[in-house]
Amino acid sequence: MVQQMEKNYNPKDSEQKTYSFWEEGGYFTPEVDEKKKPFTIMMPPPNANGALHAGHALFATLQDIMTRYHRMKGDSSLWLPGADHAGFETQVVFDKKLEKEGRRRHEIPKEELLKEMMDFTLSNKATMESQLRRLGASCDWSRAKFTLDKDIIDTVYSTFEKLEKDGLIYKGSRLINWCVKHQTSLSDLEIKYEERTDPLYYIKYGPFKLATVRPETKFGDTAIAVNPKDERYKKYVGQDVEVETVLGKARIKVIEDESVDMDFGTGAVKVTPAHDFADYETWQRHKDEIPGPKIVIDRYGRMNEMAGPYAGMKIGEAREKIVADMIKKGLLDEKEIEHNYKHNVAVCFKCGSVIEPALMDNQWFVKMTEKPKSGGLSLRDLAVKAVKEENIKFIPERFEKIFLQWMENLRDWNISRQIPWGIPIPGDKKQVFDTWFSSGQWPFAALKGAKKGDFEYFYPTTVMETGADIIFFWVARMVMLGIYVTGQAPFKYVYLHGLVRDKDKQKMSKSKGNVVDPLGVVELHGADALRMALVFANSPGADIAFSEEKITAQRRFANKIWNAARFVLSATEKTEPNKNPQARTQADKDILETLEKIAKEMAKDIDNFQFHEAAQKIYQFFWHTFCDVYIEESKKQMAREQGNTEQILLYVLRESLKLLHPFMPFITEEIYQMLPNKEAKALIIEKWPCRKD
RNA sequence: GGACGGUUAGCUCAGUUGGUUAGAGCGCCGUGCUUACACCGCGGAGGCCGCAGGUCCGAAUCCUGCACCGUCCACCA
């Protein structure tokens, strides 16, 4: 056995064999066992539209550490894997692919398109699954779920029906965020703001002068609003004033509204309810006094027939023409244009196109702040209550405040999308659900569909481990929908990790070319080195600067473990057991005592989600306490035939492998299989050394 | 505009309820191929713990203010 051990550890040869050994042994598949404590993690289902990236490697590592630790602690440990069809995200990726091939989405018959997209998604899903295996993820593949599985869709539909019955769903004509490029509505979370410098025009408007950056929306004006406290305009309030526009004369009503800032521009503002969120709300407050929204821009970002001679022009072009015509007609004084006006513009978070607030029919919304008809709290309040009463705890704690703050000012959730890819909305042929509406049900939906009895036993789950960047998109929705549907918060802890950045702390992105492919790292240095590098010296919630040096440092550690084992196995090969069981040197006592202490501390660290602490402790212990001190001492002791050094070497090695296993599963299992003193068939199901908590 | 995070050795970062000479990895300097490992061992240099106050017997750790970097939320024409 020992003679077969190479001088240097070579992960490539063994990792995949070891993984098959575990998977075939059924060690990832827990039983429903009332005598055991359940430990459950739902894997955040990766988007099945590409390969795994460094962020996936991080979550796989952290979740695997917890799962392996709890499995060794004797809990019935389920880590349920999955894949997400990822509606809009996948649509964007797929549209780009089509574009490269010179094709267009709307030129392909829908059925054909959907089939092609499904093939694309399933093939990505298969790739991801094999990549997760390479990372050592000990998740239960026999329970794997996909967000387009029939039973998941059924659950999504039944939740939708429940919401409808409770009066929490409404369908209507509402102003939504419209992406002109992707031809779909987006939720408030899917837009971001960019600072732009645009001209601010002071337009003559009857007796008023109005400041605006978007003169082209003027044709959609239905009122002029002023602040009730503004003495300058008091005399016009309530009147229809005559105004001249580039299209001729018209009459428009002047109203009072608190929201108008007297100090901005001229203190008078045009109200364009069809193309501006604030104006839409203004109209809602003055429905009886002023006409409703007048649409002047179509869904392709062009002026419609309401714009007279400008009809058919794109927004930018129309704006230029209109401004020029206004100047000609004396409706705009060139000197009064403020050219360097800085303001924020809403853009699509994927493509950066300007978001057009658009009035669309048949949009589905979920009411966030209204109580359901059947009684109880609103979705928002259910979530707030659960967090405030500590049924759900955030790690790190500060995310609790961020979560609650976001909950405070929630608007209704637009759950309809006009893309083909997704779960169709029942009875609505042209729209699908926002993908987060289905993934927001992931914990209970996946458990209900996995195996009989799973939901009852494994729900609520223990930990939701995911990226801090999707706390609103996903975590918030899971909390609300989870409690609403099942009556219980879907998880007890939310552990949030940061972003994996490159060595200069830059965001990884394809365009920058600084993306680290985790599978390439595995190929080169082994999965254990990658995993250890990701947890070592990284505290919860913090971003990680990821570098080659960190990985090689851990590869060296793996090599150290390998060689320590090589030494221990060869040194103890020929010894008789219990040669001199009574005698223990001070060095023997010290190492055993330290081991005990380390095991206890590590358990506490992992229980408290301080994985980096646990990783550093075992690293320190193994390398510097065990190898540098004890192994060196043991050589002297063996030369003197003093004590029972050989047994202690084997014992400490075996116990160390247990402590290391959640972090570096492959090398530890491989060495464990060579031990003469192993206690179980596999290290993965060994007992954690810490006897008491 | 609002909230939050960071600022500790050359670099990347730990430091969990405040307590003896502040730690790690990489890097650097010196040295050793001692029969596990040179992907190593041994020894060493290097830190007014962002700045200014305050609380305390005692503060990197708690409080106040400031500076710089970063993140998130909101978004008024």
XYZ file of N, CA and C in Angstrom, chain A residues 312-397:
258
model
N -43.847 57.514 -35.991
C -42.933 56.575 -36.644
C -41.470 56.843 -36.323
N -41.178 58.058 -35.821
C -39.778 58.350 -35.502
C -39.385 57.694 -34.188
N -38.095 57.346 -34.102
C -37.583 56.847 -32.822
C -37.487 58.018 -31.846
N -37.481 57.683 -30.571
C -37.542 58.707 -29.542
C -36.481 59.798 -29.718
N -35.246 59.375 -29.907
C -34.147 60.332 -30.005
C -34.319 61.275 -31.179
N -34.676 60.693 -32.299
C -34.868 61.476 -33.528
C -36.017 62.465 -33.358
N -37.104 61.957 -32.786
C -38.279 62.802 -32.578
C -37.926 63.978 -31.669
N -37.147 63.694 -30.634
C -36.795 64.747 -29.684
C -36.053 65.879 -30.404
N -35.086 65.520 -31.219
C -34.317 66.523 -31.961
C -35.208 67.373 -32.849
N -36.085 66.706 -33.590
C -36.979 67.408 -34.508
C -37.926 68.330 -33.752
N -38.453 67.798 -32.678
C -39.426 68.587 -31.909
C -38.770 69.827 -31.323
N -37.570 69.640 -30.777
C -36.855 70.773 -30.202
C -36.594 71.835 -31.271
N -36.154 71.386 -32.428
C -35.872 72.327 -33.517
C -37.140 73.095 -33.905
N -38.254 72.359 -34.022
C -39.515 72.995 -34.391
C -40.001 73.973 -33.331
N -39.771 73.607 -32.082
C -40.180 74.500 -30.989
C -39.411 75.802 -31.034
N -38.135 75.672 -31.297
C -37.318 76.889 -31.379
C -37.831 77.777 -32.510
N -38.138 77.141 -33.649
C -38.657 77.869 -34.798
C -39.939 78.613 -34.463
N -40.799 77.924 -33.731
C -42.090 78.519 -33.400
C -42.052 79.437 -32.196
N -40.864 79.568 -31.614
C -40.754 80.444 -30.444
C -41.318 79.835 -29.180
N -41.440 78.515 -29.158
C -41.948 77.853 -27.959
C -40.813 77.468 -27.019
N -39.597 77.667 -27.483
C -38.434 77.289 -26.686
C -37.321 78.266 -27.025
N -36.757 78.852 -25.962
C -35.668 79.799 -26.159
C -34.348 79.053 -26.039
N -33.595 79.074 -27.135
C -32.342 78.332 -27.174
C -31.421 78.648 -26.000
N -31.457 79.896 -25.576
C -30.563 80.316 -24.488
C -30.960 79.692 -23.166
N -32.177 79.219 -23.112
C -32.654 78.688 -21.837
C -32.475 77.172 -21.706
N -31.785 76.584 -22.643
C -31.527 75.141 -22.522
C -30.333 74.933 -21.595
N -30.564 74.099 -20.573
C -29.478 73.798 -19.638
C -28.791 72.539 -20.166
N -27.590 72.733 -20.708
C -27.005 71.612 -21.467
C -26.375 70.505 -20.647
N -25.930 70.848 -19.449
C -25.227 69.828 -18.670
C -26.028 69.332 -17.482
N -27.282 69.065 -17.736
C -28.137 68.605 -16.654
C -27.864 67.119 -16.387
N -27.482 66.839 -15.139
C -27.178 65.448 -14.769
C -28.393 64.822 -14.096
N -28.753 63.664 -14.550
C -29.871 62.963 -13.910
C -29.691 61.463 -14.107
N -30.503 60.701 -13.399
C -30.411 59.245 -13.505
C -31.477 58.702 -14.436
N -31.055 57.757 -15.250
C -31.961 57.158 -16.209
C -32.054 55.664 -15.928
N -33.272 55.147 -15.933
C -33.465 53.713 -15.712
C -33.074 52.951 -16.965
N -32.260 51.912 -16.793
C -31.879 51.075 -17.929
C -32.075 49.603 -17.580
N -32.158 48.794 -18.629
C -32.301 47.351 -18.465
C -31.018 46.796 -17.846
N -31.135 45.988 -16.801
C -29.934 45.496 -16.119
C -29.127 44.521 -16.980
N -29.715 44.053 -18.045
C -28.992 43.128 -18.920
C -28.352 43.829 -20.108
N -29.119 44.682 -20.782
C -28.593 45.235 -22.030
C -28.312 46.724 -21.949
N -28.746 47.370 -20.867
C -28.435 48.784 -20.726
C -29.308 49.709 -21.554
N -30.306 49.169 -22.261
C -31.213 50.054 -23.002
C -32.059 50.843 -22.020
N -32.410 52.054 -22.435
C -33.252 52.880 -21.581
C -34.610 52.199 -21.399
N -35.036 52.159 -20.142
C -36.335 51.550 -19.841
C -37.428 52.579 -20.121
N -38.427 52.177 -20.903
C -39.563 53.050 -21.139
C -40.670 52.665 -20.171
N -41.087 53.593 -19.324
C -42.284 53.288 -18.548
C -43.426 53.186 -19.554
N -44.101 52.065 -19.580
C -45.126 51.878 -20.604
C -46.409 51.352 -19.993
N -47.490 51.780 -20.578
C -48.785 51.333 -20.114
C -49.148 50.083 -20.895
N -49.235 48.952 -20.209
C -49.506 47.707 -20.911
C -50.751 47.052 -20.344
N -51.464 46.393 -21.252
C -52.644 45.649 -20.829
C -52.229 44.280 -20.299
N -53.133 43.652 -19.600
C -52.968 42.247 -19.222
C -51.711 41.936 -18.424
N -51.302 42.881 -17.620
C -50.151 42.613 -16.781
C -50.603 42.010 -15.453
N -49.860 41.002 -15.020
C -50.211 40.326 -13.767
C -49.359 40.882 -12.636
N -50.033 41.187 -11.549
C -49.321 41.711 -10.388
C -49.678 40.935 -9.133
N -48.711 40.838 -8.239
C -48.980 40.277 -6.912
C -48.977 41.429 -5.922
N -50.029 41.480 -5.132
C -50.115 42.523 -4.113
C -49.207 42.173 -2.947
N -48.346 43.076 -2.614
C -47.380 42.768 -1.574
C -47.819 43.223 -0.189
N -48.663 44.205 -0.152
C -48.945 44.814 1.155
C -50.409 44.701 1.568
N -51.158 43.918 0.798
C -52.567 43.793 1.138
C -52.844 42.445 1.814
N -53.764 42.445 2.771
C -54.074 41.195 3.468
C -54.858 40.266 2.553
N -54.608 38.963 2.661
C -55.379 38.008 1.858
C -56.815 37.908 2.374
N -57.720 37.558 1.467
C -59.137 37.457 1.840
C -59.368 36.420 2.925
N -58.573 35.346 2.879
C -58.781 34.273 3.864
C -58.239 34.654 5.237
N -57.718 35.836 5.353
C -57.226 36.285 6.653
C -55.717 36.208 6.755
N -55.208 36.796 7.814
C -53.761 36.764 8.014
C -53.077 37.997 7.461
N -51.765 37.961 7.488
C -50.969 39.125 7.119
C -50.697 39.189 5.636
N -50.327 40.360 5.180
C -49.907 40.516 3.790
C -48.595 39.779 3.587
N -48.259 39.529 2.342
C -47.013 38.824 2.041
C -45.833 39.546 2.679
N -45.817 40.853 2.528
C -44.740 41.645 3.100
C -44.668 41.457 4.610
N -45.818 41.568 5.267
C -45.811 41.492 6.726
C -45.470 40.101 7.255
N -45.821 39.081 6.483
C -45.438 37.725 6.884
C -43.922 37.620 6.984
N -43.271 38.154 5.976
C -41.806 38.075 5.933
C -41.178 38.937 7.019
N -41.688 40.136 7.180
C -41.143 41.041 8.191
C -41.275 40.426 9.583
N -42.432 39.847 9.838
C -42.671 39.241 11.143
C -41.694 38.095 11.401
N -41.524 37.244 10.405
C -40.630 36.087 10.580
C -39.211 36.526 10.914
N -38.773 37.585 10.261
C -37.402 38.050 10.494
C -37.301 38.759 11.843
N -38.289 39.585 12.129
C -38.246 40.314 13.399
C -38.340 39.383 14.587
N -39.115 38.325 14.442
C -39.246 37.380 15.561
C -38.162 36.326 15.545
N -37.203 36.513 14.656
C -36.024 35.642 14.600
C -36.329 34.193 14.259
N -37.408 33.983 13.513
C -37.599 32.651 12.960
C -36.610 32.434 11.834
N -36.126 33.546 11.296
C -35.098 33.493 10.270
C -33.957 34.384 10.722
N -32.760 33.834 10.703
C -31.601 34.635 11.092
C -30.646 34.789 9.929
N -30.105 35.991 9.804
C -29.169 36.259 8.726
C -27.738 36.171 9.220
N -26.885 35.597 8.373
C -25.448 35.607 8.643
C -24.768 36.186 7.417
N -24.041 37.294 7.541
C -23.885 38.106 8.746
C -25.171 38.875 9.082
N -25.277 39.240 10.333
C -26.494 39.847 10.852
C -26.929 41.112 10.120
